[in-house]
Amino acid sequence: MERESLPKVVPPLPRPNERARNLPRRTALEWLEAGWRDFRRNPGPSLAYGLLVWLVSAVVVWGIFRFDVEYVFFPALSGFMVLGPLMAGGLYEKSRRLETGEDTRLGQMLFVRMASSYQAVFLGLLLLLLFLLWQRASVLLYALHIGVRPFPGFDEMLAQILTTWMGLSLILTGAVVGGLFAAFAFAISVFSLPMMLEERTDALTAMGISLALVWNNLEVMLAWGAIVVAVFLLSLVSVVGLVVAFPVLGHATWHAYRAIRVSRGERVLYWPEPDASPPGGGA
């Protein structure tokens, strides 16, 4: 009896990575340029928005020194990178409206109507919890390096950090740990907040998609992250530079979202529209 021959095992064909755009690093500069163009088109609302962010930041810094909690100054400074995307919703809205030729007023930027409604609030709470976790981690790092004792004051503490080995070690470990917090926050929020502006999705799904898009476009997103950090640091040097830098970065982030998320035809309404009938047409 002739033995049956086994079918040949054919390896599956490689599937293209639908989330990868394979964009060169220089594309990040094009996003920054697009953000600057959006800023210059009807600049009044963007300037007012940036001024409001600057005023809130100034009040927070004043409160830190007024209530003698200077030890949270540097963690709060790095924590701005965690909460920054949360404060840019109005800038995304202006860039979205510019795409359709609509005018945008400051009130429309301050009171944005997101498609995901309360899920955007939930995302904000998650980012706030991440920021508070970083604050506690910074206090723990301080205790491990300096010891469990009262904060000696900003001037004395700054000298101690810059002139002792333990202080320099605190700067190094704080930069590494803070960088990890900021990188994670950047990855889960850079696309999730623009996505929730026009798509009906939940916070966890939006964060997961944002993380996947960043990971699959790591080269250009690392370049974009470096630009964000550099522009933010330069704005601190000029004191009021944040008034312009923050709106430009917010508008540019919307163009990054458009380039990586929407241009691949990946927009999905994860929830049915409010007037949609339930599956199966049941009563």
PDB file of C-alpha atoms in Angstrom, residues 1-281:
ATOM      1  CA  MET A   1       0.000   0.000   0.000  1.00  0.00           C
ATOM      2  CA  GLU A   2       1.433   3.280  -1.077  1.00  0.00           C
ATOM      3  CA  ARG A   3       2.124   5.629   1.831  1.00  0.00           C
ATOM      4  CA  GLU A   4       0.247   8.901   1.716  1.00  0.00           C
ATOM      5  CA  SER A   5       2.582  11.823   1.331  1.00  0.00           C
ATOM      6  CA  LEU A   6       2.256  14.576   3.902  1.00  0.00           C
ATOM      7  CA  PRO A   7       1.332  18.005   2.563  1.00  0.00           C
ATOM      8  CA  LYS A   8       4.169  20.428   2.344  1.00  0.00           C
ATOM      9  CA  VAL A   9       4.375  22.941   5.169  1.00  0.00           C
ATOM     10  CA  VAL A  10       4.360  26.368   3.632  1.00  0.00           C
ATOM     11  CA  PRO A  11       5.418  29.173   5.970  1.00  0.00           C
ATOM     12  CA  PRO A  12       2.950  32.027   6.143  1.00  0.00           C
ATOM     13  CA  LEU A  13       3.720  35.091   4.114  1.00  0.00           C
ATOM     14  CA  PRO A  14       5.090  38.002   6.138  1.00  0.00           C
ATOM     15  CA  ARG A  15       2.383  40.460   7.067  1.00  0.00           C
ATOM     16  CA  PRO A  16       3.107  44.162   6.849  1.00  0.00           C
ATOM     17  CA  ASN A  17       3.103  46.076  10.114  1.00  0.00           C
ATOM     18  CA  GLU A  18       0.014  48.231   9.767  1.00  0.00           C
ATOM     19  CA  ARG A  19       1.063  50.489  12.628  1.00  0.00           C
ATOM     20  CA  ALA A  20       4.543  51.255  11.278  1.00  0.00           C
ATOM     21  CA  ARG A  21       4.884  54.303   9.035  1.00  0.00           C
ATOM     22  CA  ASN A  22       8.663  54.017   8.540  1.00  0.00           C
ATOM     23  CA  LEU A  23       9.091  57.774   8.714  1.00  0.00           C
ATOM     24  CA  PRO A  24      12.606  59.250   8.807  1.00  0.00           C
ATOM     25  CA  ARG A  25      13.749  61.208  11.845  1.00  0.00           C
ATOM     26  CA  ARG A  26      13.610  64.496   9.938  1.00  0.00           C
ATOM     27  CA  THR A  27       9.811  64.150   9.773  1.00  0.00           C
ATOM     28  CA  ALA A  28       9.716  65.352  13.389  1.00  0.00           C
ATOM     29  CA  LEU A  29      11.055  68.713  12.203  1.00  0.00           C
ATOM     30  CA  GLU A  30       8.276  68.863   9.617  1.00  0.00           C
ATOM     31  CA  TRP A  31       5.734  68.384  12.420  1.00  0.00           C
ATOM     32  CA  LEU A  32       7.322  71.260  14.322  1.00  0.00           C
ATOM     33  CA  GLU A  33       7.134  73.430  11.215  1.00  0.00           C
ATOM     34  CA  ALA A  34       3.466  72.508  10.732  1.00  0.00           C
ATOM     35  CA  GLY A  35       2.806  73.406  14.375  1.00  0.00           C
ATOM     36  CA  TRP A  36       4.402  76.808  13.816  1.00  0.00           C
ATOM     37  CA  ARG A  37       2.162  77.356  10.769  1.00  0.00           C
ATOM     38  CA  ASP A  38      -0.948  76.551  12.807  1.00  0.00           C
ATOM     39  CA  PHE A  39       0.253  78.932  15.504  1.00  0.00           C
ATOM     40  CA  ARG A  40       0.652  81.790  13.015  1.00  0.00           C
ATOM     41  CA  ARG A  41      -2.832  81.226  11.567  1.00  0.00           C
ATOM     42  CA  ASN A  42      -5.107  83.175  13.885  1.00  0.00           C
ATOM     43  CA  PRO A  43      -2.405  83.418  16.573  1.00  0.00           C
ATOM     44  CA  GLY A  44      -4.547  85.230  19.150  1.00  0.00           C
ATOM     45  CA  PRO A  45      -6.271  82.173  20.691  1.00  0.00           C
ATOM     46  CA  SER A  46      -3.034  80.180  20.700  1.00  0.00           C
ATOM     47  CA  LEU A  47      -1.143  82.991  22.427  1.00  0.00           C
ATOM     48  CA  ALA A  48      -3.905  83.388  24.999  1.00  0.00           C
ATOM     49  CA  TYR A  49      -3.899  79.630  25.585  1.00  0.00           C
ATOM     50  CA  GLY A  50      -0.123  79.621  26.043  1.00  0.00           C
ATOM     51  CA  LEU A  51      -0.339  82.610  28.385  1.00  0.00           C
ATOM     52  CA  LEU A  52      -2.916  80.787  30.488  1.00  0.00           C
ATOM     53  CA  VAL A  53      -0.659  77.721  30.748  1.00  0.00           C
ATOM     54  CA  TRP A  54       2.234  79.994  31.709  1.00  0.00           C
ATOM     55  CA  LEU A  55       0.165  81.723  34.397  1.00  0.00           C
ATOM     56  CA  VAL A  56      -0.931  78.395  35.884  1.00  0.00           C
ATOM     57  CA  SER A  57       2.690  77.223  35.899  1.00  0.00           C
ATOM     58  CA  ALA A  58       3.817  80.474  37.527  1.00  0.00           C
ATOM     59  CA  VAL A  59       1.169  80.118  40.251  1.00  0.00           C
ATOM     60  CA  VAL A  60       2.304  76.543  40.943  1.00  0.00           C
ATOM     61  CA  VAL A  61       5.952  77.644  41.221  1.00  0.00           C
ATOM     62  CA  TRP A  62       4.953  80.543  43.488  1.00  0.00           C
ATOM     63  CA  GLY A  63       2.955  78.164  45.690  1.00  0.00           C
ATOM     64  CA  ILE A  64       5.910  75.782  45.982  1.00  0.00           C
ATOM     65  CA  PHE A  65       8.130  78.518  47.438  1.00  0.00           C
ATOM     66  CA  ARG A  66       5.334  80.274  49.330  1.00  0.00           C
ATOM     67  CA  PHE A  67       4.422  77.165  51.321  1.00  0.00           C
ATOM     68  CA  ASP A  68       8.030  75.999  51.791  1.00  0.00           C
ATOM     69  CA  VAL A  69       7.812  72.793  49.774  1.00  0.00           C
ATOM     70  CA  GLU A  70      10.828  73.525  47.585  1.00  0.00           C
ATOM     71  CA  TYR A  71      11.749  69.840  47.573  1.00  0.00           C
ATOM     72  CA  VAL A  72       8.998  69.184  45.008  1.00  0.00           C
ATOM     73  CA  PHE A  73      10.243  71.872  42.606  1.00  0.00           C
ATOM     74  CA  PHE A  74      12.442  69.682  40.397  1.00  0.00           C
ATOM     75  CA  PRO A  75       9.988  66.726  40.383  1.00  0.00           C
ATOM     76  CA  ALA A  76       7.213  69.166  39.488  1.00  0.00           C
ATOM     77  CA  LEU A  77       9.363  70.568  36.692  1.00  0.00           C
ATOM     78  CA  SER A  78       9.877  67.126  35.171  1.00  0.00           C
ATOM     79  CA  GLY A  79       6.263  66.257  35.967  1.00  0.00           C
ATOM     80  CA  PHE A  80       5.204  68.973  33.531  1.00  0.00           C
ATOM     81  CA  MET A  81       6.258  66.561  30.805  1.00  0.00           C
ATOM     82  CA  VAL A  82       3.796  64.050  32.261  1.00  0.00           C
ATOM     83  CA  LEU A  83       0.831  66.418  32.425  1.00  0.00           C
ATOM     84  CA  GLY A  84       1.737  68.535  29.388  1.00  0.00           C
ATOM     85  CA  PRO A  85      -0.258  66.500  26.828  1.00  0.00           C
ATOM     86  CA  LEU A  86      -3.293  66.705  29.120  1.00  0.00           C
ATOM     87  CA  MET A  87      -3.246  70.504  28.955  1.00  0.00           C
ATOM     88  CA  ALA A  88      -2.972  70.676  25.161  1.00  0.00           C
ATOM     89  CA  GLY A  89      -6.497  69.555  24.262  1.00  0.00           C
ATOM     90  CA  GLY A  90      -7.534  73.011  23.082  1.00  0.00           C
ATOM     91  CA  LEU A  91      -4.516  73.228  20.787  1.00  0.00           C
ATOM     92  CA  TYR A  92      -5.443  69.909  19.176  1.00  0.00           C
ATOM     93  CA  GLU A  93      -8.946  71.304  18.665  1.00  0.00           C
ATOM     94  CA  LYS A  94      -7.664  74.400  16.879  1.00  0.00           C
ATOM     95  CA  SER A  95      -5.463  72.334  14.545  1.00  0.00           C
ATOM     96  CA  ARG A  96      -8.387  70.010  13.837  1.00  0.00           C
ATOM     97  CA  ARG A  97     -10.607  72.969  12.963  1.00  0.00           C
ATOM     98  CA  LEU A  98      -7.940  74.500  10.737  1.00  0.00           C
ATOM     99  CA  GLU A  99      -8.016  71.328   8.639  1.00  0.00           C
ATOM    100  CA  THR A 100     -11.648  72.017   7.761  1.00  0.00           C
ATOM    101  CA  GLY A 101     -11.231  75.778   7.393  1.00  0.00           C
ATOM    102  CA  GLU A 102     -13.163  76.622  10.566  1.00  0.00           C
ATOM    103  CA  ASP A 103     -12.419  79.620  12.738  1.00  0.00           C
ATOM    104  CA  THR A 104     -11.477  78.930  16.334  1.00  0.00           C
ATOM    105  CA  ARG A 105     -12.136  81.110  19.365  1.00  0.00           C
ATOM    106  CA  LEU A 106     -10.443  80.844  22.734  1.00  0.00           C
ATOM    107  CA  GLY A 107     -13.649  79.631  24.359  1.00  0.00           C
ATOM    108  CA  GLN A 108     -13.810  76.686  21.957  1.00  0.00           C
ATOM    109  CA  MET A 109     -10.245  75.773  22.874  1.00  0.00           C
ATOM    110  CA  LEU A 110     -10.836  76.009  26.616  1.00  0.00           C
ATOM    111  CA  PHE A 111     -14.093  74.035  26.583  1.00  0.00           C
ATOM    112  CA  VAL A 112     -13.374  71.295  24.075  1.00  0.00           C
ATOM    113  CA  ARG A 113     -16.149  68.805  23.329  1.00  0.00           C
ATOM    114  CA  MET A 114     -14.352  65.497  22.998  1.00  0.00           C
ATOM    115  CA  ALA A 115     -15.974  62.538  21.265  1.00  0.00           C
ATOM    116  CA  SER A 116     -14.966  60.279  24.161  1.00  0.00           C
ATOM    117  CA  SER A 117     -16.410  62.698  26.745  1.00  0.00           C
ATOM    118  CA  TYR A 118     -15.878  61.387  30.287  1.00  0.00           C
ATOM    119  CA  GLN A 119     -13.302  58.828  29.139  1.00  0.00           C
ATOM    120  CA  ALA A 120     -10.963  61.765  28.476  1.00  0.00           C
ATOM    121  CA  VAL A 121     -11.476  62.802  32.110  1.00  0.00           C
ATOM    122  CA  PHE A 122     -10.584  59.269  33.189  1.00  0.00           C
ATOM    123  CA  LEU A 123      -7.401  59.455  31.123  1.00  0.00           C
ATOM    124  CA  GLY A 124      -6.568  62.744  32.811  1.00  0.00           C
ATOM    125  CA  LEU A 125      -6.998  61.152  36.222  1.00  0.00           C
ATOM    126  CA  LEU A 126      -4.667  58.303  35.241  1.00  0.00           C
ATOM    127  CA  LEU A 127      -1.997  60.783  34.147  1.00  0.00           C
ATOM    128  CA  LEU A 128      -2.467  62.727  37.371  1.00  0.00           C
ATOM    129  CA  LEU A 129      -1.986  59.537  39.386  1.00  0.00           C
ATOM    130  CA  LEU A 130       1.169  58.824  37.404  1.00  0.00           C
ATOM    131  CA  PHE A 131       2.407  62.319  38.254  1.00  0.00           C
ATOM    132  CA  LEU A 132       1.670  61.800  41.972  1.00  0.00           C
ATOM    133  CA  LEU A 133       3.491  58.462  41.835  1.00  0.00           C
ATOM    134  CA  TRP A 134       6.531  60.231  40.413  1.00  0.00           C
ATOM    135  CA  GLN A 135       6.321  62.763  43.248  1.00  0.00           C
ATOM    136  CA  ARG A 136       6.415  59.988  45.842  1.00  0.00           C
ATOM    137  CA  ALA A 137       9.270  58.265  44.028  1.00  0.00           C
ATOM    138  CA  SER A 138      11.258  61.507  44.078  1.00  0.00           C
ATOM    139  CA  VAL A 139      10.752  61.841  47.853  1.00  0.00           C
ATOM    140  CA  LEU A 140      11.972  58.261  48.286  1.00  0.00           C
ATOM    141  CA  LEU A 141      15.061  58.965  46.155  1.00  0.00           C
ATOM    142  CA  TYR A 142      15.784  62.044  48.259  1.00  0.00           C
ATOM    143  CA  ALA A 143      15.524  60.022  51.475  1.00  0.00           C
ATOM    144  CA  LEU A 144      17.805  57.290  50.138  1.00  0.00           C
ATOM    145  CA  HIS A 145      20.514  59.760  49.120  1.00  0.00           C
ATOM    146  CA  ILE A 146      20.271  62.590  51.669  1.00  0.00           C
ATOM    147  CA  GLY A 147      18.584  60.849  54.564  1.00  0.00           C
ATOM    148  CA  VAL A 148      15.302  61.198  56.439  1.00  0.00           C
ATOM    149  CA  ARG A 149      15.600  64.769  57.647  1.00  0.00           C
ATOM    150  CA  PRO A 150      13.862  68.091  57.014  1.00  0.00           C
ATOM    151  CA  PHE A 151      14.494  69.852  53.741  1.00  0.00           C
ATOM    152  CA  PRO A 152      17.306  72.353  54.452  1.00  0.00           C
ATOM    153  CA  GLY A 153      16.103  75.011  52.050  1.00  0.00           C
ATOM    154  CA  PHE A 154      16.424  75.472  48.306  1.00  0.00           C
ATOM    155  CA  ASP A 155      19.729  77.396  48.329  1.00  0.00           C
ATOM    156  CA  GLU A 156      21.495  75.038  50.736  1.00  0.00           C
ATOM    157  CA  MET A 157      20.033  71.980  49.031  1.00  0.00           C
ATOM    158  CA  LEU A 158      21.146  73.155  45.596  1.00  0.00           C
ATOM    159  CA  ALA A 159      24.705  73.635  46.840  1.00  0.00           C
ATOM    160  CA  GLN A 160      24.673  70.217  48.492  1.00  0.00           C
ATOM    161  CA  ILE A 161      23.424  68.529  45.337  1.00  0.00           C
ATOM    162  CA  LEU A 162      26.027  70.159  43.107  1.00  0.00           C
ATOM    163  CA  THR A 163      29.059  69.768  45.387  1.00  0.00           C
ATOM    164  CA  THR A 164      28.728  66.288  46.948  1.00  0.00           C
ATOM    165  CA  TRP A 165      28.902  62.777  45.510  1.00  0.00           C
ATOM    166  CA  MET A 166      25.547  61.890  47.056  1.00  0.00           C
ATOM    167  CA  GLY A 167      24.023  64.979  45.493  1.00  0.00           C
ATOM    168  CA  LEU A 168      25.404  64.161  42.068  1.00  0.00           C
ATOM    169  CA  SER A 169      24.144  60.591  42.472  1.00  0.00           C
ATOM    170  CA  LEU A 170      20.704  61.983  43.308  1.00  0.00           C
ATOM    171  CA  ILE A 171      20.753  64.061  40.128  1.00  0.00           C
ATOM    172  CA  LEU A 172      21.725  61.028  38.038  1.00  0.00           C
ATOM    173  CA  THR A 173      19.198  58.601  39.502  1.00  0.00           C
ATOM    174  CA  GLY A 174      16.494  61.254  39.556  1.00  0.00           C
ATOM    175  CA  ALA A 175      17.087  62.009  35.891  1.00  0.00           C
ATOM    176  CA  VAL A 176      16.902  58.303  34.996  1.00  0.00           C
ATOM    177  CA  VAL A 177      13.779  57.561  37.047  1.00  0.00           C
ATOM    178  CA  GLY A 178      12.086  60.798  36.049  1.00  0.00           C
ATOM    179  CA  GLY A 179      12.964  60.126  32.415  1.00  0.00           C
ATOM    180  CA  LEU A 180      11.311  56.708  32.608  1.00  0.00           C
ATOM    181  CA  PHE A 181       8.142  58.238  34.078  1.00  0.00           C
ATOM    182  CA  ALA A 182       8.115  60.971  31.434  1.00  0.00           C
ATOM    183  CA  ALA A 183       8.792  58.514  28.584  1.00  0.00           C
ATOM    184  CA  PHE A 184       5.976  56.222  29.674  1.00  0.00           C
ATOM    185  CA  ALA A 185       3.565  59.134  30.087  1.00  0.00           C
ATOM    186  CA  PHE A 186       4.589  60.468  26.673  1.00  0.00           C
ATOM    187  CA  ALA A 187       4.028  57.096  25.001  1.00  0.00           C
ATOM    188  CA  ILE A 188       0.537  56.533  26.432  1.00  0.00           C
ATOM    189  CA  SER A 189      -0.737  60.089  25.978  1.00  0.00           C
ATOM    190  CA  VAL A 190       0.884  61.579  22.870  1.00  0.00           C
ATOM    191  CA  PHE A 191      -1.707  60.011  20.538  1.00  0.00           C
ATOM    192  CA  SER A 192      -4.440  58.959  22.969  1.00  0.00           C
ATOM    193  CA  LEU A 193      -5.650  62.489  23.731  1.00  0.00           C
ATOM    194  CA  PRO A 194      -5.862  63.607  20.068  1.00  0.00           C
ATOM    195  CA  MET A 195      -7.550  60.283  19.318  1.00  0.00           C
ATOM    196  CA  MET A 196     -10.194  60.804  21.996  1.00  0.00           C
ATOM    197  CA  LEU A 197     -10.939  64.247  20.601  1.00  0.00           C
ATOM    198  CA  GLU A 198     -12.578  62.791  17.490  1.00  0.00           C
ATOM    199  CA  GLU A 199     -13.032  59.065  18.148  1.00  0.00           C
ATOM    200  CA  ARG A 200     -15.414  57.321  20.540  1.00  0.00           C
ATOM    201  CA  THR A 201     -13.109  55.032  22.477  1.00  0.00           C
ATOM    202  CA  ASP A 202     -12.234  54.243  26.067  1.00  0.00           C
ATOM    203  CA  ALA A 203      -9.175  55.535  27.894  1.00  0.00           C
ATOM    204  CA  LEU A 204      -7.354  52.205  28.223  1.00  0.00           C
ATOM    205  CA  THR A 205      -7.814  51.364  24.537  1.00  0.00           C
ATOM    206  CA  ALA A 206      -6.585  54.812  23.515  1.00  0.00           C
ATOM    207  CA  MET A 207      -3.506  54.485  25.744  1.00  0.00           C
ATOM    208  CA  GLY A 208      -2.757  51.027  24.359  1.00  0.00           C
ATOM    209  CA  ILE A 209      -3.013  52.211  20.756  1.00  0.00           C
ATOM    210  CA  SER A 210      -0.849  55.245  21.517  1.00  0.00           C
ATOM    211  CA  LEU A 211       1.801  53.030  23.116  1.00  0.00           C
ATOM    212  CA  ALA A 212       1.728  50.645  20.138  1.00  0.00           C
ATOM    213  CA  LEU A 213       2.037  53.482  17.631  1.00  0.00           C
ATOM    214  CA  VAL A 214       4.990  54.980  19.476  1.00  0.00           C
ATOM    215  CA  TRP A 215       6.724  51.597  19.746  1.00  0.00           C
ATOM    216  CA  ASN A 216       6.233  50.784  16.062  1.00  0.00           C
ATOM    217  CA  ASN A 217       7.471  54.229  15.000  1.00  0.00           C
ATOM    218  CA  LEU A 218      10.210  54.489  17.591  1.00  0.00           C
ATOM    219  CA  GLU A 219      12.835  56.230  15.470  1.00  0.00           C
ATOM    220  CA  VAL A 220      10.758  59.256  14.523  1.00  0.00           C
ATOM    221  CA  MET A 221       9.042  59.380  17.937  1.00  0.00           C
ATOM    222  CA  LEU A 222      12.390  59.447  19.736  1.00  0.00           C
ATOM    223  CA  ALA A 223      13.324  62.389  17.535  1.00  0.00           C
ATOM    224  CA  TRP A 224      10.023  64.077  18.330  1.00  0.00           C
ATOM    225  CA  GLY A 225      10.459  63.468  22.061  1.00  0.00           C
ATOM    226  CA  ALA A 226      13.941  65.001  21.917  1.00  0.00           C
ATOM    227  CA  ILE A 227      12.536  68.066  20.150  1.00  0.00           C
ATOM    228  CA  VAL A 228       9.802  68.446  22.781  1.00  0.00           C
ATOM    229  CA  VAL A 229      12.331  68.295  25.628  1.00  0.00           C
ATOM    230  CA  ALA A 230      14.734  70.703  23.891  1.00  0.00           C
ATOM    231  CA  VAL A 231      12.031  73.276  23.109  1.00  0.00           C
ATOM    232  CA  PHE A 232      10.650  73.002  26.651  1.00  0.00           C
ATOM    233  CA  LEU A 233      14.093  73.590  28.218  1.00  0.00           C
ATOM    234  CA  LEU A 234      14.755  76.541  25.908  1.00  0.00           C
ATOM    235  CA  SER A 235      11.393  78.039  26.864  1.00  0.00           C
ATOM    236  CA  LEU A 236      12.394  77.853  30.545  1.00  0.00           C
ATOM    237  CA  VAL A 237      15.582  79.800  29.836  1.00  0.00           C
ATOM    238  CA  SER A 238      13.580  82.656  28.319  1.00  0.00           C
ATOM    239  CA  VAL A 239      11.044  82.574  31.203  1.00  0.00           C
ATOM    240  CA  VAL A 240       8.009  83.580  29.106  1.00  0.00           C
ATOM    241  CA  GLY A 241       9.023  81.413  26.135  1.00  0.00           C
ATOM    242  CA  LEU A 242       6.469  78.851  27.258  1.00  0.00           C
ATOM    243  CA  VAL A 243       3.731  81.203  26.018  1.00  0.00           C
ATOM    244  CA  VAL A 244       4.810  80.453  22.437  1.00  0.00           C
ATOM    245  CA  ALA A 245       6.557  77.101  22.814  1.00  0.00           C
ATOM    246  CA  PHE A 246       3.642  75.243  24.396  1.00  0.00           C
ATOM    247  CA  PRO A 247       1.087  76.135  21.674  1.00  0.00           C
ATOM    248  CA  VAL A 248       3.556  75.331  18.891  1.00  0.00           C
ATOM    249  CA  LEU A 249       4.307  71.914  20.411  1.00  0.00           C
ATOM    250  CA  GLY A 250       0.603  71.240  20.917  1.00  0.00           C
ATOM    251  CA  HIS A 251      -0.251  72.039  17.302  1.00  0.00           C
ATOM    252  CA  ALA A 252       2.728  70.003  16.094  1.00  0.00           C
ATOM    253  CA  THR A 253       1.606  66.996  18.135  1.00  0.00           C
ATOM    254  CA  TRP A 254      -1.693  67.031  16.277  1.00  0.00           C
ATOM    255  CA  HIS A 255       0.192  66.778  12.979  1.00  0.00           C
ATOM    256  CA  ALA A 256       2.246  63.895  14.390  1.00  0.00           C
ATOM    257  CA  TYR A 257      -1.025  62.155  15.234  1.00  0.00           C
ATOM    258  CA  ARG A 258      -2.376  62.773  11.747  1.00  0.00           C
ATOM    259  CA  ALA A 259       0.793  61.437  10.110  1.00  0.00           C
ATOM    260  CA  ILE A 260       0.996  58.211  12.102  1.00  0.00           C
ATOM    261  CA  ARG A 261      -2.556  57.341  13.096  1.00  0.00           C
ATOM    262  CA  VAL A 262      -5.099  58.686  10.641  1.00  0.00           C
ATOM    263  CA  SER A 263      -3.212  58.578   7.354  1.00  0.00           C
ATOM    264  CA  ARG A 264      -3.109  54.774   7.555  1.00  0.00           C
ATOM    265  CA  GLY A 265      -6.892  54.584   7.567  1.00  0.00           C
ATOM    266  CA  GLU A 266      -6.912  53.148  11.093  1.00  0.00           C
ATOM    267  CA  ARG A 267      -9.606  55.301  12.621  1.00  0.00           C
ATOM    268  CA  VAL A 268     -12.164  53.095  14.314  1.00  0.00           C
ATOM    269  CA  LEU A 269     -15.330  53.991  16.223  1.00  0.00           C
ATOM    270  CA  TYR A 270     -15.016  51.547  19.105  1.00  0.00           C
ATOM    271  CA  TRP A 271     -18.371  52.596  20.515  1.00  0.00           C
ATOM    272  CA  PRO A 272     -21.552  52.900  18.435  1.00  0.00           C
ATOM    273  CA  GLU A 273     -22.855  56.325  17.671  1.00  0.00           C
ATOM    274  CA  PRO A 274     -25.537  57.528  20.116  1.00  0.00           C
ATOM    275  CA  ASP A 275     -28.332  57.032  17.582  1.00  0.00           C
ATOM    276  CA  ALA A 276     -27.098  53.649  16.323  1.00  0.00           C
ATOM    277  CA  SER A 277     -29.400  50.647  16.827  1.00  0.00           C
ATOM    278  CA  PRO A 278     -28.057  47.727  18.897  1.00  0.00           C
ATOM    279  CA  PRO A 279     -26.550  44.696  17.111  1.00  0.00           C
ATOM    280  CA  GLY A 280     -29.201  42.356  15.806  1.00  0.00           C
ATOM    281  CA  GLY A 281     -31.782  45.120  15.650  1.00  0.00           C
TER     282      GLY A 281
END
